[in-house]
Amino acid sequence: MFLDNGITDAGRIKEALESGVTGDEYKAVSDLGVTDLKKYSKIKKSKSGLKASEIASRMAIAKNMPTELYDDKNAFVRYAKRYGIGQKDAENLFKDIDDFA
């Protein structure tokens, strides 16, 4: 799967396999800038209802969001919507943002 996704770096493949990340998942999360595969794997286990791209986008939001959004739910929801997250999911993410940070 890794080679099919253009991933040829043996070190990255080894890290992904040790973290329980498939080639397709690795491609999806790396395209969104996620490099911490151990953290991704931990979140994947605790948030099993989310797809790889959904976890990665939530991790990107948590990593890049301005600090003033931690206390402003409405501004956070608007910010999260720019990443393609719907209203209800954004409100839930606001409550769980520390899980993805």
mmCIF file with all atom_site columns, C-alpha atoms in Angstrom:
data_model
loop_
_atom_site.group_PDB
_atom_site.id
_atom_site.type_symbol
_atom_site.label_atom_id
_atom_site.label_alt_id
_atom_site.label_comp_id
_atom_site.label_asym_id
_atom_site.label_entity_id
_atom_site.label_seq_id
_atom_site.pdbx_PDB_ins_code
_atom_site.Cartn_x
_atom_site.Cartn_y
_atom_site.Cartn_z
_atom_site.occupancy
_atom_site.B_iso_or_equiv
_atom_site.pdbx_formal_charge
_atom_site.auth_seq_id
_atom_site.auth_comp_id
_atom_site.auth_asym_id
_atom_site.auth_atom_id
_atom_site.pdbx_PDB_model_num
ATOM 1   C CA . MET A 1 1   ? 0.000   0.000  0.000  1.00 0.00 ? 1   MET A CA 1
ATOM 2   C CA . PHE A 1 2   ? 2.819   2.403  0.760  1.00 0.00 ? 2   PHE A CA 1
ATOM 3   C CA . LEU A 1 3   ? 4.445   1.992  -2.623 1.00 0.00 ? 3   LEU A CA 1
ATOM 4   C CA . ASP A 1 4   ? 1.054   2.355  -4.340 1.00 0.00 ? 4   ASP A CA 1
ATOM 5   C CA . ASN A 1 5   ? 0.762   5.741  -2.616 1.00 0.00 ? 5   ASN A CA 1
ATOM 6   C CA . GLY A 1 6   ? 4.226   6.848  -3.702 1.00 0.00 ? 6   GLY A CA 1
ATOM 7   C CA . ILE A 1 7   ? 5.789   6.380  -0.264 1.00 0.00 ? 7   ILE A CA 1
ATOM 8   C CA . THR A 1 8   ? 9.237   4.877  -0.641 1.00 0.00 ? 8   THR A CA 1
ATOM 9   C CA . ASP A 1 9   ? 11.115  6.141  2.435  1.00 0.00 ? 9   ASP A CA 1
ATOM 10  C CA . ALA A 1 10  ? 11.856  2.990  4.463  1.00 0.00 ? 10  ALA A CA 1
ATOM 11  C CA . GLY A 1 11  ? 12.067  4.972  7.717  1.00 0.00 ? 11  GLY A CA 1
ATOM 12  C CA . ARG A 1 12  ? 8.628   6.502  7.229  1.00 0.00 ? 12  ARG A CA 1
ATOM 13  C CA . ILE A 1 13  ? 7.150   3.149  6.256  1.00 0.00 ? 13  ILE A CA 1
ATOM 14  C CA . LYS A 1 14  ? 8.637   1.525  9.362  1.00 0.00 ? 14  LYS A CA 1
ATOM 15  C CA . GLU A 1 15  ? 7.344   4.322  11.615 1.00 0.00 ? 15  GLU A CA 1
ATOM 16  C CA . ALA A 1 16  ? 3.877   4.037  10.088 1.00 0.00 ? 16  ALA A CA 1
ATOM 17  C CA . LEU A 1 17  ? 3.759   0.275  10.461 1.00 0.00 ? 17  LEU A CA 1
ATOM 18  C CA . GLU A 1 18  ? 4.929   0.485  14.084 1.00 0.00 ? 18  GLU A CA 1
ATOM 19  C CA . SER A 1 19  ? 2.134   2.991  14.732 1.00 0.00 ? 19  SER A CA 1
ATOM 20  C CA . GLY A 1 20  ? -0.492  0.809  13.046 1.00 0.00 ? 20  GLY A CA 1
ATOM 21  C CA . VAL A 1 21  ? -0.966  3.217  10.130 1.00 0.00 ? 21  VAL A CA 1
ATOM 22  C CA . THR A 1 22  ? -1.695  1.838  6.664  1.00 0.00 ? 22  THR A CA 1
ATOM 23  C CA . GLY A 1 23  ? -0.297  3.249  3.435  1.00 0.00 ? 23  GLY A CA 1
ATOM 24  C CA . ASP A 1 24  ? -3.638  4.822  2.518  1.00 0.00 ? 24  ASP A CA 1
ATOM 25  C CA . GLU A 1 25  ? -3.958  6.418  5.956  1.00 0.00 ? 25  GLU A CA 1
ATOM 26  C CA . TYR A 1 26  ? -0.388  7.681  5.800  1.00 0.00 ? 26  TYR A CA 1
ATOM 27  C CA . LYS A 1 27  ? -1.052  9.332  2.455  1.00 0.00 ? 27  LYS A CA 1
ATOM 28  C CA . ALA A 1 28  ? -4.270  10.956 3.719  1.00 0.00 ? 28  ALA A CA 1
ATOM 29  C CA . VAL A 1 29  ? -2.760  12.348 6.916  1.00 0.00 ? 29  VAL A CA 1
ATOM 30  C CA . SER A 1 30  ? 0.554   13.411 5.420  1.00 0.00 ? 30  SER A CA 1
ATOM 31  C CA . ASP A 1 31  ? -1.264  15.338 2.671  1.00 0.00 ? 31  ASP A CA 1
ATOM 32  C CA . LEU A 1 32  ? -2.824  17.412 5.472  1.00 0.00 ? 32  LEU A CA 1
ATOM 33  C CA . GLY A 1 33  ? 0.530   17.989 7.179  1.00 0.00 ? 33  GLY A CA 1
ATOM 34  C CA . VAL A 1 34  ? 0.281   15.470 10.010 1.00 0.00 ? 34  VAL A CA 1
ATOM 35  C CA . THR A 1 35  ? 3.702   14.064 10.835 1.00 0.00 ? 35  THR A CA 1
ATOM 36  C CA . ASP A 1 36  ? 3.169   12.673 14.354 1.00 0.00 ? 36  ASP A CA 1
ATOM 37  C CA . LEU A 1 37  ? 2.012   9.168  13.496 1.00 0.00 ? 37  LEU A CA 1
ATOM 38  C CA . LYS A 1 38  ? 2.050   7.925  17.083 1.00 0.00 ? 38  LYS A CA 1
ATOM 39  C CA . LYS A 1 39  ? -0.319  10.695 18.107 1.00 0.00 ? 39  LYS A CA 1
ATOM 40  C CA . TYR A 1 40  ? -2.487  10.056 15.051 1.00 0.00 ? 40  TYR A CA 1
ATOM 41  C CA . SER A 1 41  ? -2.643  6.353  15.923 1.00 0.00 ? 41  SER A CA 1
ATOM 42  C CA . LYS A 1 42  ? -3.640  7.119  19.513 1.00 0.00 ? 42  LYS A CA 1
ATOM 43  C CA . ILE A 1 43  ? -6.441  9.420  18.342 1.00 0.00 ? 43  ILE A CA 1
ATOM 44  C CA . LYS A 1 44  ? -7.554  6.859  15.762 1.00 0.00 ? 44  LYS A CA 1
ATOM 45  C CA . LYS A 1 45  ? -8.041  4.292  18.514 1.00 0.00 ? 45  LYS A CA 1
ATOM 46  C CA . SER A 1 46  ? -10.016 6.638  20.748 1.00 0.00 ? 46  SER A CA 1
ATOM 47  C CA . LYS A 1 47  ? -12.074 8.235  17.933 1.00 0.00 ? 47  LYS A CA 1
ATOM 48  C CA . SER A 1 48  ? -12.788 5.131  15.883 1.00 0.00 ? 48  SER A CA 1
ATOM 49  C CA . GLY A 1 49  ? -15.782 6.711  14.155 1.00 0.00 ? 49  GLY A CA 1
ATOM 50  C CA . LEU A 1 50  ? -13.605 9.216  12.281 1.00 0.00 ? 50  LEU A CA 1
ATOM 51  C CA . LYS A 1 51  ? -11.853 8.616  8.961  1.00 0.00 ? 51  LYS A CA 1
ATOM 52  C CA . ALA A 1 52  ? -8.138  9.283  8.527  1.00 0.00 ? 52  ALA A CA 1
ATOM 53  C CA . SER A 1 53  ? -8.733  12.576 6.721  1.00 0.00 ? 53  SER A CA 1
ATOM 54  C CA . GLU A 1 54  ? -11.188 13.713 9.421  1.00 0.00 ? 54  GLU A CA 1
ATOM 55  C CA . ILE A 1 55  ? -8.674  13.029 12.178 1.00 0.00 ? 55  ILE A CA 1
ATOM 56  C CA . ALA A 1 56  ? -5.917  14.742 10.206 1.00 0.00 ? 56  ALA A CA 1
ATOM 57  C CA . SER A 1 57  ? -8.011  17.851 9.553  1.00 0.00 ? 57  SER A CA 1
ATOM 58  C CA . ARG A 1 58  ? -8.932  18.069 13.237 1.00 0.00 ? 58  ARG A CA 1
ATOM 59  C CA . MET A 1 59  ? -5.264  17.693 14.188 1.00 0.00 ? 59  MET A CA 1
ATOM 60  C CA . ALA A 1 60  ? -4.374  20.475 11.735 1.00 0.00 ? 60  ALA A CA 1
ATOM 61  C CA . ILE A 1 61  ? -7.055  22.741 13.210 1.00 0.00 ? 61  ILE A CA 1
ATOM 62  C CA . ALA A 1 62  ? -5.802  22.082 16.758 1.00 0.00 ? 62  ALA A CA 1
ATOM 63  C CA . LYS A 1 63  ? -2.203  22.710 15.745 1.00 0.00 ? 63  LYS A CA 1
ATOM 64  C CA . ASN A 1 64  ? -2.808  25.893 13.768 1.00 0.00 ? 64  ASN A CA 1
ATOM 65  C CA . MET A 1 65  ? -5.691  27.610 15.530 1.00 0.00 ? 65  MET A CA 1
ATOM 66  C CA . PRO A 1 66  ? -5.079  30.998 17.135 1.00 0.00 ? 66  PRO A CA 1
ATOM 67  C CA . THR A 1 67  ? -5.021  30.824 20.944 1.00 0.00 ? 67  THR A CA 1
ATOM 68  C CA . GLU A 1 68  ? -7.857  33.337 21.312 1.00 0.00 ? 68  GLU A CA 1
ATOM 69  C CA . LEU A 1 69  ? -10.246 30.784 19.793 1.00 0.00 ? 69  LEU A CA 1
ATOM 70  C CA . TYR A 1 70  ? -9.972  28.531 22.848 1.00 0.00 ? 70  TYR A CA 1
ATOM 71  C CA . ASP A 1 71  ? -12.435 30.780 24.679 1.00 0.00 ? 71  ASP A CA 1
ATOM 72  C CA . ASP A 1 72  ? -14.705 31.790 21.793 1.00 0.00 ? 72  ASP A CA 1
ATOM 73  C CA . LYS A 1 73  ? -16.955 28.986 20.567 1.00 0.00 ? 73  LYS A CA 1
ATOM 74  C CA . ASN A 1 74  ? -18.592 30.994 17.771 1.00 0.00 ? 74  ASN A CA 1
ATOM 75  C CA . ALA A 1 75  ? -15.272 32.179 16.342 1.00 0.00 ? 75  ALA A CA 1
ATOM 76  C CA . PHE A 1 76  ? -13.885 28.653 16.626 1.00 0.00 ? 76  PHE A CA 1
ATOM 77  C CA . VAL A 1 77  ? -16.845 27.204 14.713 1.00 0.00 ? 77  VAL A CA 1
ATOM 78  C CA . ARG A 1 78  ? -16.334 29.734 11.913 1.00 0.00 ? 78  ARG A CA 1
ATOM 79  C CA . TYR A 1 79  ? -12.623 28.867 11.858 1.00 0.00 ? 79  TYR A CA 1
ATOM 80  C CA . ALA A 1 80  ? -13.295 25.104 11.729 1.00 0.00 ? 80  ALA A CA 1
ATOM 81  C CA . LYS A 1 81  ? -15.807 25.521 8.907  1.00 0.00 ? 81  LYS A CA 1
ATOM 82  C CA . ARG A 1 82  ? -12.961 26.816 6.721  1.00 0.00 ? 82  ARG A CA 1
ATOM 83  C CA . TYR A 1 83  ? -11.490 23.320 7.001  1.00 0.00 ? 83  TYR A CA 1
ATOM 84  C CA . GLY A 1 84  ? -14.723 21.788 5.725  1.00 0.00 ? 84  GLY A CA 1
ATOM 85  C CA . ILE A 1 85  ? -16.165 20.776 9.081  1.00 0.00 ? 85  ILE A CA 1
ATOM 86  C CA . GLY A 1 86  ? -19.900 21.217 9.548  1.00 0.00 ? 86  GLY A CA 1
ATOM 87  C CA . GLN A 1 87  ? -21.571 23.221 12.302 1.00 0.00 ? 87  GLN A CA 1
ATOM 88  C CA . LYS A 1 88  ? -22.363 20.321 14.647 1.00 0.00 ? 88  LYS A CA 1
ATOM 89  C CA . ASP A 1 89  ? -18.971 18.638 14.181 1.00 0.00 ? 89  ASP A CA 1
ATOM 90  C CA . ALA A 1 90  ? -17.226 21.970 14.785 1.00 0.00 ? 90  ALA A CA 1
ATOM 91  C CA . GLU A 1 91  ? -19.165 22.453 18.025 1.00 0.00 ? 91  GLU A CA 1
ATOM 92  C CA . ASN A 1 92  ? -18.171 18.957 19.143 1.00 0.00 ? 92  ASN A CA 1
ATOM 93  C CA . LEU A 1 93  ? -14.576 19.610 18.165 1.00 0.00 ? 93  LEU A CA 1
ATOM 94  C CA . PHE A 1 94  ? -14.600 22.784 20.269 1.00 0.00 ? 94  PHE A CA 1
ATOM 95  C CA . LYS A 1 95  ? -15.296 20.609 23.321 1.00 0.00 ? 95  LYS A CA 1
ATOM 96  C CA . ASP A 1 96  ? -12.685 18.004 22.349 1.00 0.00 ? 96  ASP A CA 1
ATOM 97  C CA . ILE A 1 97  ? -9.947  20.190 20.855 1.00 0.00 ? 97  ILE A CA 1
ATOM 98  C CA . ASP A 1 98  ? -7.370  19.154 23.446 1.00 0.00 ? 98  ASP A CA 1
ATOM 99  C CA . ASP A 1 99  ? -7.709  15.537 22.277 1.00 0.00 ? 99  ASP A CA 1
ATOM 100 C CA . PHE A 1 100 ? -6.347  16.575 18.869 1.00 0.00 ? 100 PHE A CA 1
ATOM 101 C CA . ALA A 1 101 ? -3.701  19.107 19.960 1.00 0.00 ? 101 ALA A CA 1
#
